[in-house]
Amino acid sequence: MANRGPSYGLSREVQEKIEQKYDPELESRLVNWIIVQCGEQIEHPPPGRQHFQTWLMDGTLLCKLINSLHPKGNEPIAKISESKMAFKQMEQISQFLKAAEMYGVRTTDIFQTVDLWEGKDMAAVQRTLMALGSLAVTKDDGCYKGDPSWFHRKAQQNRRGFSEEQLRQGQNVIGLQMGSNKGASQSGMTGYGMPRQII
């Protein structure tokens, strides 16, 4: 964690709202997936947001995770450093984020480096890992390890084919989205500028 004092007022309220989005059940599912996916003797962290942050903070696990989702010899991160230097660890987190984006995770689902490094928004970290897991399950290229029910499979194409006759029939129908004028008339309306007649 960075050396920051406690926040007060509006800053504190905003931080509390962000912290409420963190899901402890999701944390345990993500921890289990990372351990199974990396396939190494990785120590299970104690439950809790701060322990989860500390576990992932140096970026080595994240880099191993994204490398394990690629075939051998095709890993996006060639060298994983186990350095204790802050800038090296933050650089590894950035490498993971770039690799996740190249893997197919949308930029809107990707957290910022400080969200993890300073523990500012661990819910965003969870969202990124969930998006990565869902994408891995959807790709189904043999690299995903773990229970497929841990993540939602993303929707694939749903093409629809219409014959020429069906398309022609559709041009003659006015959908209710366009509105309807059934029962509408101008009876009883007065001209503009005229006062309303109340009898």
mmCIF file of C-alpha atoms in Angstrom:
data_model
loop_
_atom_site.group_PDB
_atom_site.id
_atom_site.type_symbol
_atom_site.label_atom_id
_atom_site.label_comp_id
_atom_site.label_asym_id
_atom_site.label_seq_id
_atom_site.Cartn_x
_atom_site.Cartn_y
_atom_site.Cartn_z
ATOM 1 C CA MET A 1 0.000 0.000 0.000
ATOM 2 C CA ALA A 2 1.124 3.536 -0.653
ATOM 3 C CA ASN A 3 1.902 5.806 2.258
ATOM 4 C CA ARG A 4 -1.314 7.760 2.293
ATOM 5 C CA GLY A 5 -3.174 9.095 5.262
ATOM 6 C CA PRO A 6 -6.831 8.373 5.819
ATOM 7 C CA SER A 7 -9.316 10.117 3.567
ATOM 8 C CA TYR A 8 -12.094 12.302 4.934
ATOM 9 C CA GLY A 9 -15.387 13.770 3.740
ATOM 10 C CA LEU A 10 -16.376 13.194 0.153
ATOM 11 C CA SER A 11 -13.158 11.311 -0.649
ATOM 12 C CA ARG A 12 -13.929 8.838 2.122
ATOM 13 C CA GLU A 13 -17.527 8.392 0.951
ATOM 14 C CA VAL A 14 -16.381 7.713 -2.612
ATOM 15 C CA GLN A 15 -13.768 5.217 -1.386
ATOM 16 C CA GLU A 16 -16.371 3.418 0.761
ATOM 17 C CA LYS A 17 -18.703 3.147 -2.246
ATOM 18 C CA ILE A 18 -15.894 1.640 -4.317
ATOM 19 C CA GLU A 19 -15.039 -0.805 -1.516
ATOM 20 C CA GLN A 20 -18.675 -1.975 -1.290
ATOM 21 C CA LYS A 21 -18.428 -3.340 -4.841
ATOM 22 C CA TYR A 22 -15.768 -5.848 -3.785
ATOM 23 C CA ASP A 23 -17.127 -9.416 -3.666
ATOM 24 C CA PRO A 24 -15.498 -11.858 -1.173
ATOM 25 C CA GLU A 25 -17.142 -14.910 -2.821
ATOM 26 C CA LEU A 26 -15.791 -13.870 -6.194
ATOM 27 C CA GLU A 27 -12.376 -13.444 -4.594
ATOM 28 C CA SER A 28 -12.278 -17.100 -3.500
ATOM 29 C CA ARG A 29 -13.375 -18.275 -6.967
ATOM 30 C CA LEU A 30 -10.675 -16.147 -8.636
ATOM 31 C CA VAL A 31 -7.999 -17.365 -6.206
ATOM 32 C CA ASN A 32 -8.937 -20.990 -6.926
ATOM 33 C CA TRP A 33 -8.854 -20.357 -10.672
ATOM 34 C CA ILE A 34 -5.454 -18.618 -10.580
ATOM 35 C CA ILE A 35 -3.952 -21.470 -8.539
ATOM 36 C CA VAL A 36 -5.378 -24.154 -10.876
ATOM 37 C CA GLN A 37 -4.574 -22.206 -14.049
ATOM 38 C CA CYS A 38 -0.951 -21.469 -13.150
ATOM 39 C CA GLY A 39 -0.473 -25.119 -12.170
ATOM 40 C CA GLU A 40 2.311 -24.468 -9.684
ATOM 41 C CA GLN A 41 2.702 -24.762 -5.954
ATOM 42 C CA ILE A 42 1.153 -21.391 -5.179
ATOM 43 C CA GLU A 43 0.243 -20.575 -1.617
ATOM 44 C CA HIS A 44 -3.432 -19.865 -0.999
ATOM 45 C CA PRO A 45 -3.762 -16.333 0.481
ATOM 46 C CA PRO A 46 -5.869 -15.681 3.580
ATOM 47 C CA PRO A 47 -9.329 -14.323 2.709
ATOM 48 C CA GLY A 48 -9.828 -10.580 2.523
ATOM 49 C CA ARG A 49 -9.334 -7.652 0.179
ATOM 50 C CA GLN A 50 -5.919 -6.632 1.528
ATOM 51 C CA HIS A 51 -4.551 -10.183 1.391
ATOM 52 C CA PHE A 52 -5.844 -10.555 -2.176
ATOM 53 C CA GLN A 53 -4.168 -7.288 -3.117
ATOM 54 C CA THR A 54 -0.861 -8.279 -1.490
ATOM 55 C CA TRP A 55 -1.014 -11.675 -3.227
ATOM 56 C CA LEU A 56 -1.337 -10.112 -6.684
ATOM 57 C CA MET A 57 0.550 -6.852 -6.111
ATOM 58 C CA ASP A 58 3.983 -7.825 -7.465
ATOM 59 C CA GLY A 59 2.451 -8.815 -10.833
ATOM 60 C CA THR A 60 4.225 -12.192 -11.108
ATOM 61 C CA LEU A 61 1.040 -14.228 -10.620
ATOM 62 C CA LEU A 62 -0.829 -12.100 -13.141
ATOM 63 C CA CYS A 63 1.933 -12.568 -15.719
ATOM 64 C CA LYS A 64 2.005 -16.323 -15.088
ATOM 65 C CA LEU A 65 -1.782 -16.373 -15.438
ATOM 66 C CA ILE A 66 -1.860 -14.641 -18.824
ATOM 67 C CA ASN A 67 1.062 -16.770 -20.076
ATOM 68 C CA SER A 68 -0.780 -19.958 -19.058
ATOM 69 C CA LEU A 69 -3.700 -18.964 -21.316
ATOM 70 C CA HIS A 70 -1.425 -19.183 -24.381
ATOM 71 C CA PRO A 71 0.163 -22.279 -25.953
ATOM 72 C CA LYS A 72 3.749 -23.118 -24.906
ATOM 73 C CA GLY A 73 6.289 -20.997 -26.769
ATOM 74 C CA ASN A 74 3.656 -18.395 -27.648
ATOM 75 C CA GLU A 75 3.495 -16.570 -24.291
ATOM 76 C CA PRO A 76 3.047 -12.772 -24.472
ATOM 77 C CA ILE A 77 5.327 -12.006 -21.494
ATOM 78 C CA ALA A 78 8.770 -13.466 -22.105
ATOM 79 C CA LYS A 79 10.495 -12.581 -18.824
ATOM 80 C CA ILE A 80 8.770 -12.529 -15.452
ATOM 81 C CA SER A 81 10.835 -10.772 -12.807
ATOM 82 C CA GLU A 82 10.424 -11.524 -9.107
ATOM 83 C CA SER A 83 11.943 -8.165 -8.153
ATOM 84 C CA LYS A 84 10.870 -6.374 -4.980
ATOM 85 C CA MET A 85 11.397 -2.966 -6.590
ATOM 86 C CA ALA A 86 8.160 -1.005 -6.874
ATOM 87 C CA PHE A 87 8.609 0.223 -10.445
ATOM 88 C CA LYS A 88 9.433 -3.328 -11.666
ATOM 89 C CA GLN A 89 6.312 -4.698 -10.037
ATOM 90 C CA MET A 90 4.167 -1.933 -11.519
ATOM 91 C CA GLU A 91 5.739 -2.584 -14.903
ATOM 92 C CA GLN A 92 4.732 -6.244 -14.661
ATOM 93 C CA ILE A 93 1.156 -5.266 -13.842
ATOM 94 C CA SER A 94 1.183 -3.023 -16.938
ATOM 95 C CA GLN A 95 2.540 -5.893 -19.041
ATOM 96 C CA PHE A 96 -0.303 -8.098 -17.812
ATOM 97 C CA LEU A 97 -2.856 -5.419 -18.703
ATOM 98 C CA LYS A 98 -1.447 -5.032 -22.238
ATOM 99 C CA ALA A 99 -1.387 -8.813 -22.710
ATOM 100 C CA ALA A 100 -4.978 -9.089 -21.424
ATOM 101 C CA GLU A 101 -6.085 -6.453 -23.924
ATOM 102 C CA MET A 102 -4.302 -8.310 -26.738
ATOM 103 C CA TYR A 103 -6.019 -11.518 -25.552
ATOM 104 C CA GLY A 104 -9.375 -9.842 -26.152
ATOM 105 C CA VAL A 105 -10.437 -8.237 -22.858
ATOM 106 C CA ARG A 106 -12.217 -4.954 -23.613
ATOM 107 C CA THR A 107 -10.473 -1.775 -22.490
ATOM 108 C CA THR A 108 -13.544 -0.854 -20.425
ATOM 109 C CA ASP A 109 -13.037 -4.047 -18.378
ATOM 110 C CA ILE A 110 -9.353 -3.416 -17.651
ATOM 111 C CA PHE A 111 -8.273 -1.907 -14.335
ATOM 112 C CA GLN A 112 -5.584 0.748 -13.881
ATOM 113 C CA THR A 113 -2.213 -0.227 -12.409
ATOM 114 C CA VAL A 114 -2.810 1.914 -9.287
ATOM 115 C CA ASP A 115 -6.131 0.157 -8.658
ATOM 116 C CA LEU A 116 -4.125 -2.933 -7.732
ATOM 117 C CA TRP A 117 -0.822 -1.412 -6.606
ATOM 118 C CA GLU A 118 -2.388 1.043 -4.137
ATOM 119 C CA GLY A 119 -5.491 -1.061 -3.499
ATOM 120 C CA LYS A 120 -7.721 1.789 -4.691
ATOM 121 C CA ASP A 121 -10.291 -0.327 -6.549
ATOM 122 C CA MET A 122 -9.936 -4.069 -6.021
ATOM 123 C CA ALA A 123 -13.429 -4.585 -7.476
ATOM 124 C CA ALA A 124 -12.033 -3.364 -10.820
ATOM 125 C CA VAL A 125 -9.261 -5.966 -10.513
ATOM 126 C CA GLN A 126 -11.933 -8.624 -9.933
ATOM 127 C CA ARG A 127 -13.865 -7.423 -13.012
ATOM 128 C CA THR A 128 -10.758 -7.682 -15.194
ATOM 129 C CA LEU A 129 -9.995 -11.198 -13.973
ATOM 130 C CA MET A 130 -13.646 -12.225 -14.494
ATOM 131 C CA ALA A 131 -13.584 -10.857 -18.048
ATOM 132 C CA LEU A 132 -10.326 -12.715 -18.700
ATOM 133 C CA GLY A 133 -11.750 -15.974 -17.314
ATOM 134 C CA SER A 134 -14.957 -15.621 -19.342
ATOM 135 C CA LEU A 135 -12.946 -15.001 -22.485
ATOM 136 C CA ALA A 136 -10.727 -18.032 -21.803
ATOM 137 C CA VAL A 137 -13.784 -20.278 -21.322
ATOM 138 C CA THR A 138 -15.390 -18.879 -24.485
ATOM 139 C CA LYS A 139 -12.270 -19.363 -26.634
ATOM 140 C CA ASP A 140 -12.169 -23.032 -25.614
ATOM 141 C CA ASP A 141 -8.711 -23.487 -27.170
ATOM 142 C CA GLY A 142 -7.501 -26.055 -24.634
ATOM 143 C CA CYS A 143 -5.455 -23.584 -22.571
ATOM 144 C CA TYR A 144 -8.129 -22.941 -19.911
ATOM 145 C CA LYS A 145 -7.769 -25.067 -16.786
ATOM 146 C CA GLY A 146 -10.372 -25.205 -14.068
ATOM 147 C CA ASP A 147 -14.103 -25.563 -13.774
ATOM 148 C CA PRO A 148 -15.885 -23.975 -16.777
ATOM 149 C CA SER A 149 -18.839 -23.124 -14.523
ATOM 150 C CA TRP A 150 -16.662 -20.591 -12.653
ATOM 151 C CA PHE A 151 -17.152 -18.120 -15.507
ATOM 152 C CA HIS A 152 -19.922 -17.164 -17.910
ATOM 153 C CA ARG A 153 -19.408 -18.111 -21.512
ATOM 154 C CA LYS A 154 -19.597 -14.983 -23.667
ATOM 155 C CA ALA A 155 -22.285 -14.888 -26.348
ATOM 156 C CA GLN A 156 -21.199 -15.792 -29.862
ATOM 157 C CA GLN A 157 -22.792 -14.812 -33.165
ATOM 158 C CA ASN A 158 -26.492 -15.356 -33.632
ATOM 159 C CA ARG A 159 -26.994 -14.922 -37.370
ATOM 160 C CA ARG A 160 -30.494 -14.882 -38.785
ATOM 161 C CA GLY A 161 -31.368 -15.578 -42.382
ATOM 162 C CA PHE A 162 -34.476 -14.231 -44.090
ATOM 163 C CA SER A 163 -35.751 -15.145 -47.539
ATOM 164 C CA GLU A 164 -36.453 -12.428 -50.120
ATOM 165 C CA GLU A 165 -40.194 -12.990 -49.653
ATOM 166 C CA GLN A 166 -39.948 -12.460 -45.891
ATOM 167 C CA LEU A 167 -37.960 -9.259 -46.428
ATOM 168 C CA ARG A 168 -40.584 -7.953 -48.886
ATOM 169 C CA GLN A 169 -43.412 -8.732 -46.447
ATOM 170 C CA GLY A 170 -41.575 -6.878 -43.717
ATOM 171 C CA GLN A 171 -41.510 -3.683 -45.808
ATOM 172 C CA ASN A 172 -45.318 -3.533 -45.834
ATOM 173 C CA VAL A 173 -45.736 -3.708 -42.059
ATOM 174 C CA ILE A 174 -45.656 -0.587 -39.928
ATOM 175 C CA GLY A 175 -44.234 -1.635 -36.603
ATOM 176 C CA LEU A 176 -45.637 -0.294 -33.355
ATOM 177 C CA GLN A 177 -42.260 1.286 -32.747
ATOM 178 C CA MET A 178 -43.288 3.900 -35.305
ATOM 179 C CA GLY A 179 -46.340 4.735 -33.204
ATOM 180 C CA SER A 180 -50.017 4.375 -33.892
ATOM 181 C CA ASN A 181 -52.691 6.942 -34.732
ATOM 182 C CA LYS A 182 -55.737 4.762 -34.073
ATOM 183 C CA GLY A 183 -58.507 6.835 -32.583
ATOM 184 C CA ALA A 184 -56.623 10.114 -32.965
ATOM 185 C CA SER A 185 -58.466 13.150 -34.290
ATOM 186 C CA GLN A 186 -58.235 16.918 -34.064
ATOM 187 C CA SER A 187 -61.809 17.455 -32.941
ATOM 188 C CA GLY A 188 -62.079 19.841 -30.041
ATOM 189 C CA MET A 189 -58.702 21.469 -30.674
ATOM 190 C CA THR A 190 -58.447 25.207 -30.787
ATOM 191 C CA GLY A 191 -56.107 27.212 -32.961
ATOM 192 C CA TYR A 192 -52.823 28.479 -31.602
ATOM 193 C CA GLY A 193 -53.108 31.612 -29.549
ATOM 194 C CA MET A 194 -56.788 31.094 -28.798
ATOM 195 C CA PRO A 195 -57.846 30.714 -25.160
ATOM 196 C CA ARG A 196 -59.334 27.403 -24.132
ATOM 197 C CA GLN A 197 -63.109 27.451 -24.044
ATOM 198 C CA ILE A 198 -64.526 26.183 -20.762
ATOM 199 C CA ILE A 199 -68.293 25.934 -20.759
#
